PDB file of C-alpha atoms in Angstrom:
ATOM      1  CA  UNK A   1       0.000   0.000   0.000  1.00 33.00           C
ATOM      2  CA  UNK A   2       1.164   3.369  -0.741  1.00 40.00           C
ATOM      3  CA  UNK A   3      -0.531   6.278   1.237  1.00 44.00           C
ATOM      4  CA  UNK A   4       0.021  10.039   1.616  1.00 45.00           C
ATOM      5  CA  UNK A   5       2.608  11.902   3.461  1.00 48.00           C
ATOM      6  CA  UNK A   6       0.491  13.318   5.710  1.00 57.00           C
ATOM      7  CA  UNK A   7       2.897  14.602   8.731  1.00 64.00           C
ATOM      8  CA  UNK A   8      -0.110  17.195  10.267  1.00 64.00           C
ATOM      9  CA  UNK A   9      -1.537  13.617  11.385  1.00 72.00           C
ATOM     10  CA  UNK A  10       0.904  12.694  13.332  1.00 81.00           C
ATOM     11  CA  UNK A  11       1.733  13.822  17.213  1.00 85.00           C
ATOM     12  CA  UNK A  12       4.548  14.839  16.213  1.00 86.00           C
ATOM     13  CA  UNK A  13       2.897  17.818  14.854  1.00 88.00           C
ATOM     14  CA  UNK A  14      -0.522  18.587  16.522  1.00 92.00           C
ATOM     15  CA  UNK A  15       0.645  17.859  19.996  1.00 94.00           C
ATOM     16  CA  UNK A  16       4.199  18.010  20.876  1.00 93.00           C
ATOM     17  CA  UNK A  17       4.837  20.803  17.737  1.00 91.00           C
ATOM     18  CA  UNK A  18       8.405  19.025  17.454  1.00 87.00           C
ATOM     19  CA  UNK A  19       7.958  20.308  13.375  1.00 82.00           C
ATOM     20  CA  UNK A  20      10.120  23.304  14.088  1.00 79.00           C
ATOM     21  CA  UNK A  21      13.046  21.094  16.165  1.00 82.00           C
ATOM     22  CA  UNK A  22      13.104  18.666  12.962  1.00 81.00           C
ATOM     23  CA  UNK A  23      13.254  21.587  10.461  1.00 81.00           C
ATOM     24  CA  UNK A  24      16.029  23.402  12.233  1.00 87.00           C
ATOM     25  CA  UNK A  25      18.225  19.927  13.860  1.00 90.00           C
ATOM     26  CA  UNK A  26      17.859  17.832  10.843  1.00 90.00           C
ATOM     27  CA  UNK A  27      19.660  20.685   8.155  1.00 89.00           C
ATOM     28  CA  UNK A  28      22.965  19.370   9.342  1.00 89.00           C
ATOM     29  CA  UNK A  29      22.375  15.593   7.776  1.00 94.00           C
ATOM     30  CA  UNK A  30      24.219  15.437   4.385  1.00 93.00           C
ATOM     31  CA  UNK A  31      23.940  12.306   1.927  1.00 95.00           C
ATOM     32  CA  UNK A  32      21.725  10.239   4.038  1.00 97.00           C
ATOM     33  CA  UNK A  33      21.648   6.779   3.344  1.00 98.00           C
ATOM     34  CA  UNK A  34      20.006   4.848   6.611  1.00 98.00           C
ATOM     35  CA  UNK A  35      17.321   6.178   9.015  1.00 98.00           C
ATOM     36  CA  UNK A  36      15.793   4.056  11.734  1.00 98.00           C
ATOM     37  CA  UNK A  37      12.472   4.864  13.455  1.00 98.00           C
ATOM     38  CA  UNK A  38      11.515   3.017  16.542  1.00 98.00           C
ATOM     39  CA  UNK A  39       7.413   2.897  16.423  1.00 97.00           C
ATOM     40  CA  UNK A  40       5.514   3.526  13.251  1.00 95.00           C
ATOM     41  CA  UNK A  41       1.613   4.021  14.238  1.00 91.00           C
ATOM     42  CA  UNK A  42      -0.221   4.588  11.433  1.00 89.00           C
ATOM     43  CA  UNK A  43       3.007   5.136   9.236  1.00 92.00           C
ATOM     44  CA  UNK A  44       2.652   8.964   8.722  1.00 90.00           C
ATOM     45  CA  UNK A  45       6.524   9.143  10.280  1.00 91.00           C
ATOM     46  CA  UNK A  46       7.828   6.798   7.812  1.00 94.00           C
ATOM     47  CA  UNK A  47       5.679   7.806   4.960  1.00 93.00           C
ATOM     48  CA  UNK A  48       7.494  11.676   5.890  1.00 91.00           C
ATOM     49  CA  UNK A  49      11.459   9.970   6.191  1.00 94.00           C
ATOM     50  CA  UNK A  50      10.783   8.441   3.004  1.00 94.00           C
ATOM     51  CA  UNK A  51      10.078  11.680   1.485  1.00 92.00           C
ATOM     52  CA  UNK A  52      12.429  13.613   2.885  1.00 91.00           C
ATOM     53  CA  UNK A  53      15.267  11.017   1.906  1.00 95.00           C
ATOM     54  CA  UNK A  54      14.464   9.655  -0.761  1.00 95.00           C
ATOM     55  CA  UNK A  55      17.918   8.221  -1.154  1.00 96.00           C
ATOM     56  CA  UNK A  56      18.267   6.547   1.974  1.00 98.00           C
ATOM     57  CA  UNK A  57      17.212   2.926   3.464  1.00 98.00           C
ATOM     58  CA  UNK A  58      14.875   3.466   6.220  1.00 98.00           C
ATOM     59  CA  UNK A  59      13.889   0.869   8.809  1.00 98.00           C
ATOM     60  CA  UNK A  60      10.977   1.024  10.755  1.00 98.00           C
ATOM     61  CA  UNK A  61      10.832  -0.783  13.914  1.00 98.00           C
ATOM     62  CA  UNK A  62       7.726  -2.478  16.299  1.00 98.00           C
ATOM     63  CA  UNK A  63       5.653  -4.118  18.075  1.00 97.00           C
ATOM     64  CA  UNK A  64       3.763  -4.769  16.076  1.00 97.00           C
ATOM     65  CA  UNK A  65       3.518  -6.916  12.361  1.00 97.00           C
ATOM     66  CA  UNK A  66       3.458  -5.116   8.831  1.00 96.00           C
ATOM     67  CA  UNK A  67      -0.159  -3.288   9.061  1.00 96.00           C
ATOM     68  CA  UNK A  68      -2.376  -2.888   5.990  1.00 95.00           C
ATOM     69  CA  UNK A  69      -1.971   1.301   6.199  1.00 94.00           C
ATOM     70  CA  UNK A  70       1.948   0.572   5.817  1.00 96.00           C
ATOM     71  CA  UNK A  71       3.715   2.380   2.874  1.00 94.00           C
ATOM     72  CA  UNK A  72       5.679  -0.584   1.256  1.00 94.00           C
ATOM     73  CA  UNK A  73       8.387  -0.389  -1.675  1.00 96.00           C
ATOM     74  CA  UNK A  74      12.227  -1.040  -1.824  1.00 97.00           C
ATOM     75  CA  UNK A  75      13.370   1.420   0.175  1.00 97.00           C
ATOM     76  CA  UNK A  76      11.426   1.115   3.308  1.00 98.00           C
ATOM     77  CA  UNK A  77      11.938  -2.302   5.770  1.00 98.00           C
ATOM     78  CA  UNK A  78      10.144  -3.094   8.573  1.00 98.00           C
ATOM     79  CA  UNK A  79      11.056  -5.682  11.657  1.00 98.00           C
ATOM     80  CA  UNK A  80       8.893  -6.467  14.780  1.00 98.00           C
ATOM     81  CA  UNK A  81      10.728  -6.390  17.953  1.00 98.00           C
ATOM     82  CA  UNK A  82      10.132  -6.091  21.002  1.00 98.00           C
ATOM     83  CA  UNK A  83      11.744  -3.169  23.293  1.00 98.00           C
ATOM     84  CA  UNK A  84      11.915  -4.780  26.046  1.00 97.00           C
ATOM     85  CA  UNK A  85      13.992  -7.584  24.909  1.00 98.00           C
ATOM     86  CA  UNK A  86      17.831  -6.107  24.358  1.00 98.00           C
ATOM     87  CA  UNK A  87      18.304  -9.259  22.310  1.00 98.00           C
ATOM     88  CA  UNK A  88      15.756  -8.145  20.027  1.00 98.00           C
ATOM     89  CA  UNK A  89      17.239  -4.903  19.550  1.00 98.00           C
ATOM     90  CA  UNK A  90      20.838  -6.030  19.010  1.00 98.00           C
ATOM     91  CA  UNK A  91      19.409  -8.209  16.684  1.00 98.00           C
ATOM     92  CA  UNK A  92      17.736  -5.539  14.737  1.00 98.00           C
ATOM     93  CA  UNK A  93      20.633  -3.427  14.850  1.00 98.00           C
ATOM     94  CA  UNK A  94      22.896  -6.884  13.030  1.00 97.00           C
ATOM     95  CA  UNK A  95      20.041  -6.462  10.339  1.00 96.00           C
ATOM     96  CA  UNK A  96      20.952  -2.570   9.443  1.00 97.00           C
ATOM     97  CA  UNK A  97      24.624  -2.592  10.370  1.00 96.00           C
ATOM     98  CA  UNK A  98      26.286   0.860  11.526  1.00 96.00           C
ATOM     99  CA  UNK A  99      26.805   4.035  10.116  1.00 96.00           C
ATOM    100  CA  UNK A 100      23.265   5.200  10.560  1.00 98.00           C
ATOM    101  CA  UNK A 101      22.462   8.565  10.369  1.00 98.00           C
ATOM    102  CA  UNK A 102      19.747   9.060  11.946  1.00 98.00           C
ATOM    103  CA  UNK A 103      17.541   7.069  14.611  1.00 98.00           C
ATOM    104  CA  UNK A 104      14.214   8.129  16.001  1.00 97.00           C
ATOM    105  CA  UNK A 105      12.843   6.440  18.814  1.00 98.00           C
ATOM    106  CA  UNK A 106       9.601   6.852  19.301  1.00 96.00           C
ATOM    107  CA  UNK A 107       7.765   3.603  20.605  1.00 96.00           C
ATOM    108  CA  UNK A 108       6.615   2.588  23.219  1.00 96.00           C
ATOM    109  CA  UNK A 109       8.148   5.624  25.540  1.00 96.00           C
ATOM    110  CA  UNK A 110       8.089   3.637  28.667  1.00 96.00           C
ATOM    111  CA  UNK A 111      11.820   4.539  30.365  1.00 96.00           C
ATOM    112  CA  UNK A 112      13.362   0.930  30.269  1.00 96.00           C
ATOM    113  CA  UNK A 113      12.500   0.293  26.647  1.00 97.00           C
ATOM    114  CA  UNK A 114      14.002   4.163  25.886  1.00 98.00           C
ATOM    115  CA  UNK A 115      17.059   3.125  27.569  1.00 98.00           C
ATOM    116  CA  UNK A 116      17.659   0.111  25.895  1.00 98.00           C
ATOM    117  CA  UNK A 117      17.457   1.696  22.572  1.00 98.00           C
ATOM    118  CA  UNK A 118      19.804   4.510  23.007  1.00 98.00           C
ATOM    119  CA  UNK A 119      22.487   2.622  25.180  1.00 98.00           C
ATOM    120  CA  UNK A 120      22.572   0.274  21.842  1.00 98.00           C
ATOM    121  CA  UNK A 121      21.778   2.546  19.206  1.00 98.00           C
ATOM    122  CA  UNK A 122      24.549   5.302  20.215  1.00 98.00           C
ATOM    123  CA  UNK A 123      26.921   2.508  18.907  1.00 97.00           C
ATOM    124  CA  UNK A 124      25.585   2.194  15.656  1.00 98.00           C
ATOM    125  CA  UNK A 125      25.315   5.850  14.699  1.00 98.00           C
ATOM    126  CA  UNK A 126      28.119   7.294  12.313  1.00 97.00           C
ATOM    127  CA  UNK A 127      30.127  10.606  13.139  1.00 97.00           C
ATOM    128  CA  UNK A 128      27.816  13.625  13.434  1.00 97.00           C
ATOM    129  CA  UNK A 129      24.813  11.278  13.258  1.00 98.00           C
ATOM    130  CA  UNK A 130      21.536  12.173  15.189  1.00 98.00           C
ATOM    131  CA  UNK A 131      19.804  10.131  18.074  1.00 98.00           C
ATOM    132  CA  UNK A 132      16.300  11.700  18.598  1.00 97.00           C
ATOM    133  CA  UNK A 133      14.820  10.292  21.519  1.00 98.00           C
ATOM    134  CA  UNK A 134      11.219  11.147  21.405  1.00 95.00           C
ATOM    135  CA  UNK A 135       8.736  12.033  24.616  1.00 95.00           C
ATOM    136  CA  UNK A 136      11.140  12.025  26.943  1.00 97.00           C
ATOM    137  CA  UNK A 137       9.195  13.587  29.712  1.00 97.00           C
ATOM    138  CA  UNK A 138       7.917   9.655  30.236  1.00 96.00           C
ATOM    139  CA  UNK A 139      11.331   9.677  32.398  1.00 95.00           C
ATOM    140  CA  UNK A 140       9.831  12.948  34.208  1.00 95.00           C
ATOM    141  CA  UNK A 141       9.538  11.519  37.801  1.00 93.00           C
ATOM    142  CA  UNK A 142       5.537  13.091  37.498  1.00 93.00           C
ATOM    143  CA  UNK A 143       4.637  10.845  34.705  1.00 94.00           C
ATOM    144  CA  UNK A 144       2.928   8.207  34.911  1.00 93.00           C
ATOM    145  CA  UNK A 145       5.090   5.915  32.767  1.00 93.00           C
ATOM    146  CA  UNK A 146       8.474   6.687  35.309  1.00 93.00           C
ATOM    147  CA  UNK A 147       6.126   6.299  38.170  1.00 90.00           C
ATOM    148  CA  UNK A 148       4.752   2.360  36.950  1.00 87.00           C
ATOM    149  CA  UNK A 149       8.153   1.240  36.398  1.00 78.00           C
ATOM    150  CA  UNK A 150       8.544  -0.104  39.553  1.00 70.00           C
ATOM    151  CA  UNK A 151      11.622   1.050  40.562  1.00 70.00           C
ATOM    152  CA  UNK A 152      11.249   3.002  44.007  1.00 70.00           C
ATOM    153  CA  UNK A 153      11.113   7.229  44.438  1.00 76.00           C
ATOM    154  CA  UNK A 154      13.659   8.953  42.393  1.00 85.00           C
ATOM    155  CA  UNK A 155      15.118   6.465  40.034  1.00 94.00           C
ATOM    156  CA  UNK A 156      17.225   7.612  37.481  1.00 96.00           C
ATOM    157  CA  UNK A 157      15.718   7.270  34.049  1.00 96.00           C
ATOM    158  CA  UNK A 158      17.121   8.844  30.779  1.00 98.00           C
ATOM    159  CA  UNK A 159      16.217  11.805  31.302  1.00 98.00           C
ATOM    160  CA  UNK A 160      18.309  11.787  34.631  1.00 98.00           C
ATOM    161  CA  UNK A 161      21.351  10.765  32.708  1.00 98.00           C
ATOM    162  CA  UNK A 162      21.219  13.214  29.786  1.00 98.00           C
ATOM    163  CA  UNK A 163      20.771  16.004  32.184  1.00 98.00           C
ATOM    164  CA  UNK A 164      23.434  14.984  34.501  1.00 98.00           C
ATOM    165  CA  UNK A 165      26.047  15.036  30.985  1.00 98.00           C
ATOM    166  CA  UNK A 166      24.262  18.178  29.319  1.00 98.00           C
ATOM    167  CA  UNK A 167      25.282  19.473  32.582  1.00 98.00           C
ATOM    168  CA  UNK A 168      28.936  18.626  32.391  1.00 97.00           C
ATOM    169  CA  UNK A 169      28.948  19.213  29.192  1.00 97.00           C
ATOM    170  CA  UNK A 170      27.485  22.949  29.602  1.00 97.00           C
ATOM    171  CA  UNK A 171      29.881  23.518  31.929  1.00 97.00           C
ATOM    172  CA  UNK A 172      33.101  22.213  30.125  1.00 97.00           C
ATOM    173  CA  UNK A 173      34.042  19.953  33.621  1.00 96.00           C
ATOM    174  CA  UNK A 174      35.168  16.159  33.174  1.00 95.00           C
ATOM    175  CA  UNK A 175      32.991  13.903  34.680  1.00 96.00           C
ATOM    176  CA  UNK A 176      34.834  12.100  37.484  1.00 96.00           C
ATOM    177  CA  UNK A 177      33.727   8.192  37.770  1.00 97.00           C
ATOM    178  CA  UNK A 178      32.854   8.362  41.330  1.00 97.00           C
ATOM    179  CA  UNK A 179      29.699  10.950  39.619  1.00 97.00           C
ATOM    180  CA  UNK A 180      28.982   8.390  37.434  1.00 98.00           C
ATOM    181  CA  UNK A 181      28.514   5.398  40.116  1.00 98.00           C
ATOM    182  CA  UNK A 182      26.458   7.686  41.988  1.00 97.00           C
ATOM    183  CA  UNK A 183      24.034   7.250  39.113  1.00 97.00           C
ATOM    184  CA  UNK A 184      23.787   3.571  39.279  1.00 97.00           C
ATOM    185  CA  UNK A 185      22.230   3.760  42.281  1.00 95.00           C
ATOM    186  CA  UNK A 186      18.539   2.956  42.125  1.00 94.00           C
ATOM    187  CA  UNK A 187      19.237   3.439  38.133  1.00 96.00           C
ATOM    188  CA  UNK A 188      17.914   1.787  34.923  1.00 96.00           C
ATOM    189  CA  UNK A 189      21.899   2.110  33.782  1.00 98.00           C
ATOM    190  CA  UNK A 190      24.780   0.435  34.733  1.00 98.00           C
ATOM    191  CA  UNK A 191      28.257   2.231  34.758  1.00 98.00           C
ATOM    192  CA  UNK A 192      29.504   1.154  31.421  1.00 98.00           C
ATOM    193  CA  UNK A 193      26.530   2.410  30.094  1.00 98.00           C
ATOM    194  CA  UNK A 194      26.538   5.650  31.429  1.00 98.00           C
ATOM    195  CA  UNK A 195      30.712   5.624  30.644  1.00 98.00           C
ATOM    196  CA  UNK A 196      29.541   4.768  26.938  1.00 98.00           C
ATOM    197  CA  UNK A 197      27.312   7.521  26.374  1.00 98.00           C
ATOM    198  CA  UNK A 198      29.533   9.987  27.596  1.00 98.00           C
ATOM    199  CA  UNK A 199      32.170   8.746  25.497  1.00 97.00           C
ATOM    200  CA  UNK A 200      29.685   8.525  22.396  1.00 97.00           C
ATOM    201  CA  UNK A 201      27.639  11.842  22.539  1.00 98.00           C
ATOM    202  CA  UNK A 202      28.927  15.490  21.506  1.00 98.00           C
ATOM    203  CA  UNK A 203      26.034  17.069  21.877  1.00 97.00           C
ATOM    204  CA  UNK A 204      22.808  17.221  23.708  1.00 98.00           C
ATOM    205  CA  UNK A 205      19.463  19.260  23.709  1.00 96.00           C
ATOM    206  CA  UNK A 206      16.594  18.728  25.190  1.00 96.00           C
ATOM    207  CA  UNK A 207      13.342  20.673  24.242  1.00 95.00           C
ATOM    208  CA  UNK A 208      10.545  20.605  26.157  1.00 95.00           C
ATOM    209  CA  UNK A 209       7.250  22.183  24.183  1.00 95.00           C
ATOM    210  CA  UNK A 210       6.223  25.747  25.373  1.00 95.00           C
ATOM    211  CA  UNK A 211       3.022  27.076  23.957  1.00 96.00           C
ATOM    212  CA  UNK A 212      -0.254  24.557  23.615  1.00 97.00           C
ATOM    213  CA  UNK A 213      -0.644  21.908  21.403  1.00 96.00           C
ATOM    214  CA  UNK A 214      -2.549  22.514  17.926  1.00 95.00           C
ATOM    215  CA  UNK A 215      -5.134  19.891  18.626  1.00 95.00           C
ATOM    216  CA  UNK A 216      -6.345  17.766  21.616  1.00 96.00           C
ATOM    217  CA  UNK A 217      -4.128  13.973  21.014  1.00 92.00           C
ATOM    218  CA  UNK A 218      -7.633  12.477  23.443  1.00 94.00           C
ATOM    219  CA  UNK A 219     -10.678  14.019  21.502  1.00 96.00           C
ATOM    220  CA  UNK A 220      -9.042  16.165  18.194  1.00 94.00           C
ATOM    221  CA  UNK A 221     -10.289  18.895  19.306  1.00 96.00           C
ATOM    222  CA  UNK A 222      -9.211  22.277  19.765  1.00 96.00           C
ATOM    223  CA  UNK A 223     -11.745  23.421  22.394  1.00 96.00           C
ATOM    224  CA  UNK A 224      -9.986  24.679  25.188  1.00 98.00           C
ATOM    225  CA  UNK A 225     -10.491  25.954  28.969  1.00 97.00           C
ATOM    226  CA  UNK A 226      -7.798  28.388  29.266  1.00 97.00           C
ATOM    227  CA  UNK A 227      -8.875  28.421  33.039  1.00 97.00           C
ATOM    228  CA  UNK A 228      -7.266  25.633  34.171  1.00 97.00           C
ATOM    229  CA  UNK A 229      -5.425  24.660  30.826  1.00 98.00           C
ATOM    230  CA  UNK A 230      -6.903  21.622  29.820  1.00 97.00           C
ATOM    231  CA  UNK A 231      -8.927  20.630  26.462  1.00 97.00           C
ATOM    232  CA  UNK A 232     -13.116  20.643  27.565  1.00 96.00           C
ATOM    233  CA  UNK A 233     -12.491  17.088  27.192  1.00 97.00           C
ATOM    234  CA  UNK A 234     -10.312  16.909  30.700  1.00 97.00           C
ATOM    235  CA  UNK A 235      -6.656  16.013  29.538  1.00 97.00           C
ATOM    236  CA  UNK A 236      -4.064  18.364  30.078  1.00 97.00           C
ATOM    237  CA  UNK A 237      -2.775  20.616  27.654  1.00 97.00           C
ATOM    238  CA  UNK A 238       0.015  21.708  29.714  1.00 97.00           C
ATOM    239  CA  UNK A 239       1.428  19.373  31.939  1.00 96.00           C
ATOM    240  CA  UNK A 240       4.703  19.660  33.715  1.00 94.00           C
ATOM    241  CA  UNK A 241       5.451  16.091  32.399  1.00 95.00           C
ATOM    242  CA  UNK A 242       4.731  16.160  28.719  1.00 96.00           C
ATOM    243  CA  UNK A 243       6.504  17.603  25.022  1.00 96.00           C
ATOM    244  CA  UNK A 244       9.574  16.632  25.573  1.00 96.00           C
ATOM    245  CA  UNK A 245      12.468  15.222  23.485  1.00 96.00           C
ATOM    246  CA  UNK A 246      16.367  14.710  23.390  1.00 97.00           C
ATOM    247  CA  UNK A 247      18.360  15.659  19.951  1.00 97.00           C
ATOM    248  CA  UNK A 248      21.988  14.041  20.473  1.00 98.00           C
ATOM    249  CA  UNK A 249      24.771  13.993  18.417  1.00 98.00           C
ATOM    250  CA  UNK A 250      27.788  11.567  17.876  1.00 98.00           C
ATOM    251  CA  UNK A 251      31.153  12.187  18.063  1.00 97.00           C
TER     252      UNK A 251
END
């Protein structure tokens, strides 16, 4: 099936407005040949990668088998994995080889399965390649997804960890190892991991959305109480915990 690039469908753009991040991040990405999307939906994303490189392999990643609404042709595969399982993922990741240039992840958004991702994918990126890790605000200790993770108060969660080296980073100060250990501590990450990323990533920002989405993601609509900042069906259009995402860059 081939459907319509139709990137005004997606969350994306009505809710988390992360249009104007992609316009301005994704300039810097010459010659692409292989993009990789965790979570495909209803395929809008993919349809929109395929588009904008129309030279480039992309892979599309999850749960769930090839759907009907799919865009299929030669330059688009899909694989069902599973997030959860690293094996899966490293198994993927055999399938599309390194020098990627740019991964998306944007599945499931619960905080172990974003971990496991970028821990794995940083590896396969190529030099000035671009991890963009999707709804981070999942890892905001006020969401619900951090909170049913089952880890006890205060975990640390990606978010946590990209902070803590956008902080050192910001600041131009090496990170000693006895910082790092402290963040294994009641941690998703062990201190390789951690180590890893710090060694992989030369840049990090993390935007977090600051004016209301376009359209309700719950109802589709637009009908707002300004009051109390939340759509007249109930759901938050302003939440502490929501709109945010992570654009990182390899070394």
């Amino acid at each position: 099936m081939t459907g319509t690039v139709n990137i005004e469908n997606t969350d994306k753009f009505f809710w988390h407005r992360y249009d104007a991040i992609y316009s301005d991040e994704l300039l810097r990405l010459e010659n692409v040949k292989k993009v990789i999307e965790f979570g495909v939906f209803k395929g809008d994303s993919v349809r929109w990668l395929n588009r904008q490189y129309p030279e480039a392999k992309i892979f599309a990643a999850d749960i769930l088998p090839i759907q009907a609404e799919w865009t299929q042709n030669k330059d688009i595969v899909y694989y069902q994995l599973d997030q959860d399982k690293v094996s899966d993922i490293k198994a993927f990741f055999g399938t599309t080889g390194n020098e990627i240039d740019l991964i998306i992840e944007d599945g499931s958004h619960f905080p172990q399965h974003q971990k496991n991702c970028l821990v794995i994918g940083m590896d396969y990126l190529k030099s000035n390649g671009i991890y963009i890790l999707e709804d981070i605000h999942t890892s905001h200790p006020n969401h619900d997804y951090y909170i049913q993770q089952g880890k006890s108060e205060n975990y640390i969660s990606p978010l946590h960890v990209l902070l803590f080296i956008e902080h050192y980073m910001s600041n131009n100060a090496k990170i000693e190892e006895s910082k790092i250990k402290e963040l294994t501590v009641n941690s998703l990450f062990s201190f390789e991991e951690i180590k890893n990323l710090i060694e992989n990533i030369k840049s990090i920002k993390i935007y977090r959305r600051s004016t209301l989405p376009k359209k309700c993601y719950s109802c589709g609509s637009s009908d707002y109480d300004y009051h109390v900042l939340k759509c007249k069906c109930g759901t938050d259009i302003f939440a502490e915990a929501d709109s945010m995402t992570a654009v990182l860059v390899k070394k």
